[in-house]
Amino acid sequence: DVKVTQSSRYLVKRTGEKVFLECVQDMDHENMFWYRQDPGLGLRLIYFSYDVKMKEKGDIPEGYSVSREKKERFSLILESASTNQTSMYLCASSPQGLAGGKETQYFGPGTRLLVL
Amino acid sequence: GESVGLHLPTLSVQEGDNSIINCAYSNSASDYFIWYKQESGKGPQFIIDIRSNMDKRQGQRVTVLLNKTVKHLSLQIAATQPGDSAVYFCAERVNTGFQKLVFGTGTRLLVSP
């Protein structure tokens, strides 16, 4: 079974703090993703990475950065946390897509971040 | 409690009933679709997928139907059980040259014993 783990289930931070969210997958997947999930808005893509040291902006990258130093680990960084970044953060991974292949993304359990 | 799921459309069914959850997708060029189930406090879990060259796919107790003419996807759950209670949402792969998924906002399924 694919396993995607996230370092924390719940996190409480103060405005202005630097926040690190860690994600690890054990299936040797090339692609990794960070989303945030808010009521009524669904999942929105923050950043993704298709290879080590590669990163691409998603739909809402402002206020976030990422790091992928190893294939299995993808970190999301909030340089200076703000209250509007209070949300559920979900990490996902998927294998390299091939024509006709499966591109299902597998999700971690999520980190619920509260910024005070 | 979890705030994910507030403001969602809700489908309430009795245990044993068949459930149908609908999803309208946006891009006629999307070529791959997935249904996810998200239980309270957990990450989304893959249920079933379908490619655009198919119009129906069956799994264990679940069936996905795809109508490309009207850009509509549905998930049918047979003999719904209380453990099926969750938020269900669809995702479409927009063919941008990378496997980017666009997610729907979801439907909450409530199953009463």
Coordinates of C-alpha atoms in Angstrom, one line a residue:
Chain A
D1 CA 0.0 0.0 0.0
V2 CA 1.1 3.5 -0.7
K3 CA 1.9 5.4 2.4
V4 CA 2.1 9.2 2.7
T5 CA 2.8 10.6 6.1
Q6 CA 2.8 14.1 7.4
S7 CA 4.8 15.2 10.4
S8 CA 2.0 16.7 12.4
R9 CA -1.8 16.2 12.6
Y10 CA -2.4 19.5 14.4
L11 CA -0.3 22.5 14.7
V12 CA -0.8 25.9 16.4
K13 CA 1.5 28.8 15.5
R14 CA 1.6 32.5 16.0
T15 CA 1.4 35.2 13.3
G16 CA 4.9 35.8 11.9
E17 CA 6.3 32.5 12.8
K18 CA 8.1 30.3 10.3
V19 CA 6.3 27.0 9.8
F20 CA 7.6 23.8 8.3
L21 CA 5.2 21.1 7.2
E22 CA 6.9 17.8 6.3
C23 CA 5.6 15.0 4.0
V24 CA 7.2 11.7 3.3
Q25 CA 6.1 9.0 0.9
D26 CA 7.4 5.5 0.8
M27 CA 6.5 4.4 -2.8
D28 CA 9.3 6.0 -4.7
H29 CA 6.9 8.3 -6.4
E30 CA 8.3 11.0 -8.7
N31 CA 5.5 13.6 -8.1
M32 CA 4.6 15.2 -4.9
F33 CA 2.0 17.9 -4.2
W34 CA 0.9 20.3 -1.5
Y35 CA -2.8 21.4 -1.2
R36 CA -4.8 23.3 1.2
Q37 CA -8.4 22.5 1.9
D38 CA -10.9 25.1 3.0
P39 CA -14.7 24.8 3.5
G40 CA -16.6 25.5 0.3
L41 CA -13.4 25.8 -1.8
G42 CA -12.2 22.2 -2.2
L43 CA -8.6 21.3 -2.6
R44 CA -6.4 24.0 -4.0
L45 CA -2.9 23.3 -5.3
I46 CA -0.1 25.3 -3.6
Y47 CA 3.0 23.8 -5.1
F48 CA 4.1 20.5 -6.7
S49 CA 7.3 18.8 -7.6
Y50 CA 8.0 16.3 -10.3
D51 CA 11.6 15.5 -9.4
V52 CA 14.2 16.1 -6.7
K53 CA 15.1 19.8 -6.5
M54 CA 12.3 20.6 -9.0
K55 CA 9.3 22.7 -8.0
E56 CA 6.4 24.3 -9.8
K57 CA 3.9 26.8 -8.5
G58 CA 0.3 25.7 -8.3
D59 CA -2.7 27.9 -8.2
I60 CA -2.1 29.6 -4.8
P61 CA 1.7 29.8 -4.1
E62 CA 1.7 33.2 -2.5
G63 CA 3.0 33.1 1.1
Y64 CA 4.5 29.6 0.6
S65 CA 7.7 28.0 -0.5
V66 CA 8.7 24.3 -0.8
S67 CA 11.8 22.2 -0.7
R68 CA 12.5 18.8 -2.2
E69 CA 16.0 17.7 -1.4
K70 CA 15.2 14.0 -1.4
K71 CA 12.8 12.0 -3.6
E72 CA 10.7 10.8 -0.7
R73 CA 10.4 14.1 1.2
F74 CA 8.5 17.3 0.2
S75 CA 8.4 20.2 2.7
L76 CA 6.0 23.1 2.7
I77 CA 7.3 26.3 4.3
L78 CA 5.3 29.3 5.5
E79 CA 7.9 32.0 5.8
S80 CA 5.8 34.2 8.0
A81 CA 2.6 32.6 9.0
S82 CA -0.6 34.7 8.8
T83 CA -4.1 34.1 10.1
N84 CA -5.4 33.5 6.6
Q85 CA -3.2 30.5 6.3
T86 CA -5.2 28.7 8.9
S87 CA -6.3 25.6 7.0
M88 CA -6.0 21.9 6.5
Y89 CA -2.9 21.1 4.5
L90 CA -2.7 17.9 2.5
C91 CA 0.3 16.3 0.9
A92 CA -0.1 13.9 -2.0
S93 CA 2.2 11.8 -4.2
S94 CA 1.8 10.0 -7.5
P95 CA 4.0 7.9 -9.8
Q96 CA 5.4 9.4 -13.0
G97 CA 2.5 9.5 -15.5
L98 CA 2.8 7.6 -18.7
A99 CA 0.4 7.7 -21.7
G100 CA -2.4 5.4 -20.7
G101 CA -1.0 5.0 -17.2
K102 CA -2.6 5.8 -13.9
E103 CA -2.0 9.2 -12.4
T104 CA -3.9 8.7 -9.2
Q105 CA -2.6 10.9 -6.4
Y106 CA -2.4 9.3 -2.9
F107 CA -2.9 11.6 0.1
G108 CA -1.5 11.9 3.5
P109 CA -3.8 12.3 6.6
G110 CA -3.5 16.1 6.6
T111 CA -2.1 18.7 9.0
R112 CA -4.6 21.1 10.5
L113 CA -2.8 24.4 11.1
L114 CA -4.2 27.1 13.2
V115 CA -2.4 30.5 13.1
L116 CA -3.2 32.8 16.0
Chain B
G1 CA -14.8 19.1 15.2
E2 CA -13.7 19.1 11.6
S3 CA -14.6 22.2 9.6
V4 CA -14.0 20.6 6.2
G5 CA -17.5 19.8 4.9
L6 CA -19.3 22.8 6.1
H7 CA -21.5 24.4 3.3
L8 CA -21.4 21.1 1.4
P9 CA -24.4 19.6 -0.3
T10 CA -25.6 16.6 1.6
L11 CA -27.1 13.4 0.6
S12 CA -28.9 11.4 3.4
V13 CA -29.8 7.8 2.8
Q14 CA -30.8 4.8 4.8
E15 CA -28.5 1.8 5.3
G16 CA -29.0 -0.6 2.4
D17 CA -30.1 2.0 -0.1
N18 CA -28.2 2.7 -3.2
S19 CA -26.5 6.2 -3.3
I20 CA -25.8 8.3 -6.3
I21 CA -23.4 11.2 -6.0
N22 CA -23.0 13.6 -8.9
C23 CA -20.2 15.8 -10.2
A24 CA -20.1 18.3 -13.0
Y25 CA -16.6 18.8 -14.4
S26 CA -15.4 21.9 -16.2
N27 CA -13.0 21.0 -19.0
S28 CA -14.0 19.1 -22.1
A29 CA -10.4 18.2 -22.7
S30 CA -10.1 16.3 -19.3
D31 CA -9.1 12.7 -20.0
Y32 CA -9.0 11.1 -16.6
F33 CA -11.3 11.2 -13.6
I34 CA -11.1 10.0 -10.0
W35 CA -13.5 9.7 -7.1
Y36 CA -12.1 10.2 -3.6
K37 CA -13.7 9.6 -0.2
Q38 CA -12.7 11.7 2.8
E39 CA -13.7 10.7 6.3
S40 CA -13.6 13.1 9.1
G41 CA -10.1 13.9 10.2
K42 CA -8.5 11.9 7.4
G43 CA -6.9 12.6 4.0
P44 CA -8.8 11.8 0.8
Q45 CA -8.8 8.1 -0.1
F46 CA -8.9 6.9 -3.7
I47 CA -12.1 5.0 -4.5
I48 CA -12.2 4.5 -8.3
D49 CA -11.1 6.1 -11.5
I50 CA -12.1 6.2 -15.1
R51 CA -10.6 7.3 -18.4
S52 CA -12.4 9.4 -20.9
N53 CA -12.5 6.6 -23.4
M54 CA -14.8 4.7 -21.1
D55 CA -18.4 5.5 -20.0
K56 CA -18.7 3.1 -17.1
R57 CA -16.4 1.3 -14.6
Q58 CA -17.2 -0.9 -11.8
G59 CA -15.5 -1.7 -8.5
Q60 CA -16.5 -3.4 -5.4
R61 CA -20.0 -1.9 -4.6
V62 CA -19.1 1.2 -6.5
T63 CA -19.7 2.2 -10.1
V64 CA -18.6 5.4 -11.9
L65 CA -20.5 6.7 -14.9
L66 CA -19.0 9.3 -17.3
N67 CA -21.2 11.3 -19.6
K68 CA -18.8 13.4 -21.7
T69 CA -21.6 15.0 -23.7
V70 CA -22.8 16.9 -20.6
K71 CA -19.5 16.8 -18.7
H72 CA -21.0 14.8 -15.9
L73 CA -19.6 12.2 -13.6
S74 CA -21.5 10.1 -11.1
L75 CA -20.6 7.6 -8.3
Q76 CA -23.0 4.9 -7.4
I77 CA -22.6 3.1 -4.2
A78 CA -24.6 -0.1 -3.8
A79 CA -26.1 -1.2 -0.5
T80 CA -24.8 1.8 1.3
Q81 CA -23.4 1.2 4.8
P82 CA -22.8 3.5 7.8
G83 CA -19.1 3.2 7.1
D84 CA -19.7 4.9 3.8
S85 CA -20.6 8.2 5.5
A86 CA -18.0 10.7 4.4
V87 CA -17.4 13.5 2.0
Y88 CA -17.0 12.4 -1.6
F89 CA -15.4 14.5 -4.3
C90 CA -14.4 14.0 -7.9
A91 CA -11.2 15.1 -9.6
E92 CA -10.5 15.7 -13.3
R93 CA -7.1 15.6 -14.9
V94 CA -6.7 18.7 -17.0
N95 CA -4.5 17.8 -19.9
T96 CA -1.8 20.5 -19.5
G97 CA 1.1 18.3 -20.1
F98 CA 1.4 17.5 -16.4
Q99 CA -0.8 15.5 -14.3
K100 CA -2.6 18.4 -12.5
L101 CA -5.9 17.4 -10.9
V102 CA -8.8 19.8 -10.4
F103 CA -11.0 18.9 -7.5
G104 CA -14.7 19.4 -7.0
T105 CA -15.9 20.8 -3.6
G106 CA -17.6 17.6 -2.6
T107 CA -20.8 16.1 -1.4
R108 CA -21.4 14.8 2.2
L109 CA -23.0 11.4 2.4
L110 CA -24.9 10.6 5.6
V111 CA -26.0 7.0 6.1
S112 CA -28.5 6.3 8.8
P113 CA -28.7 2.8 10.3

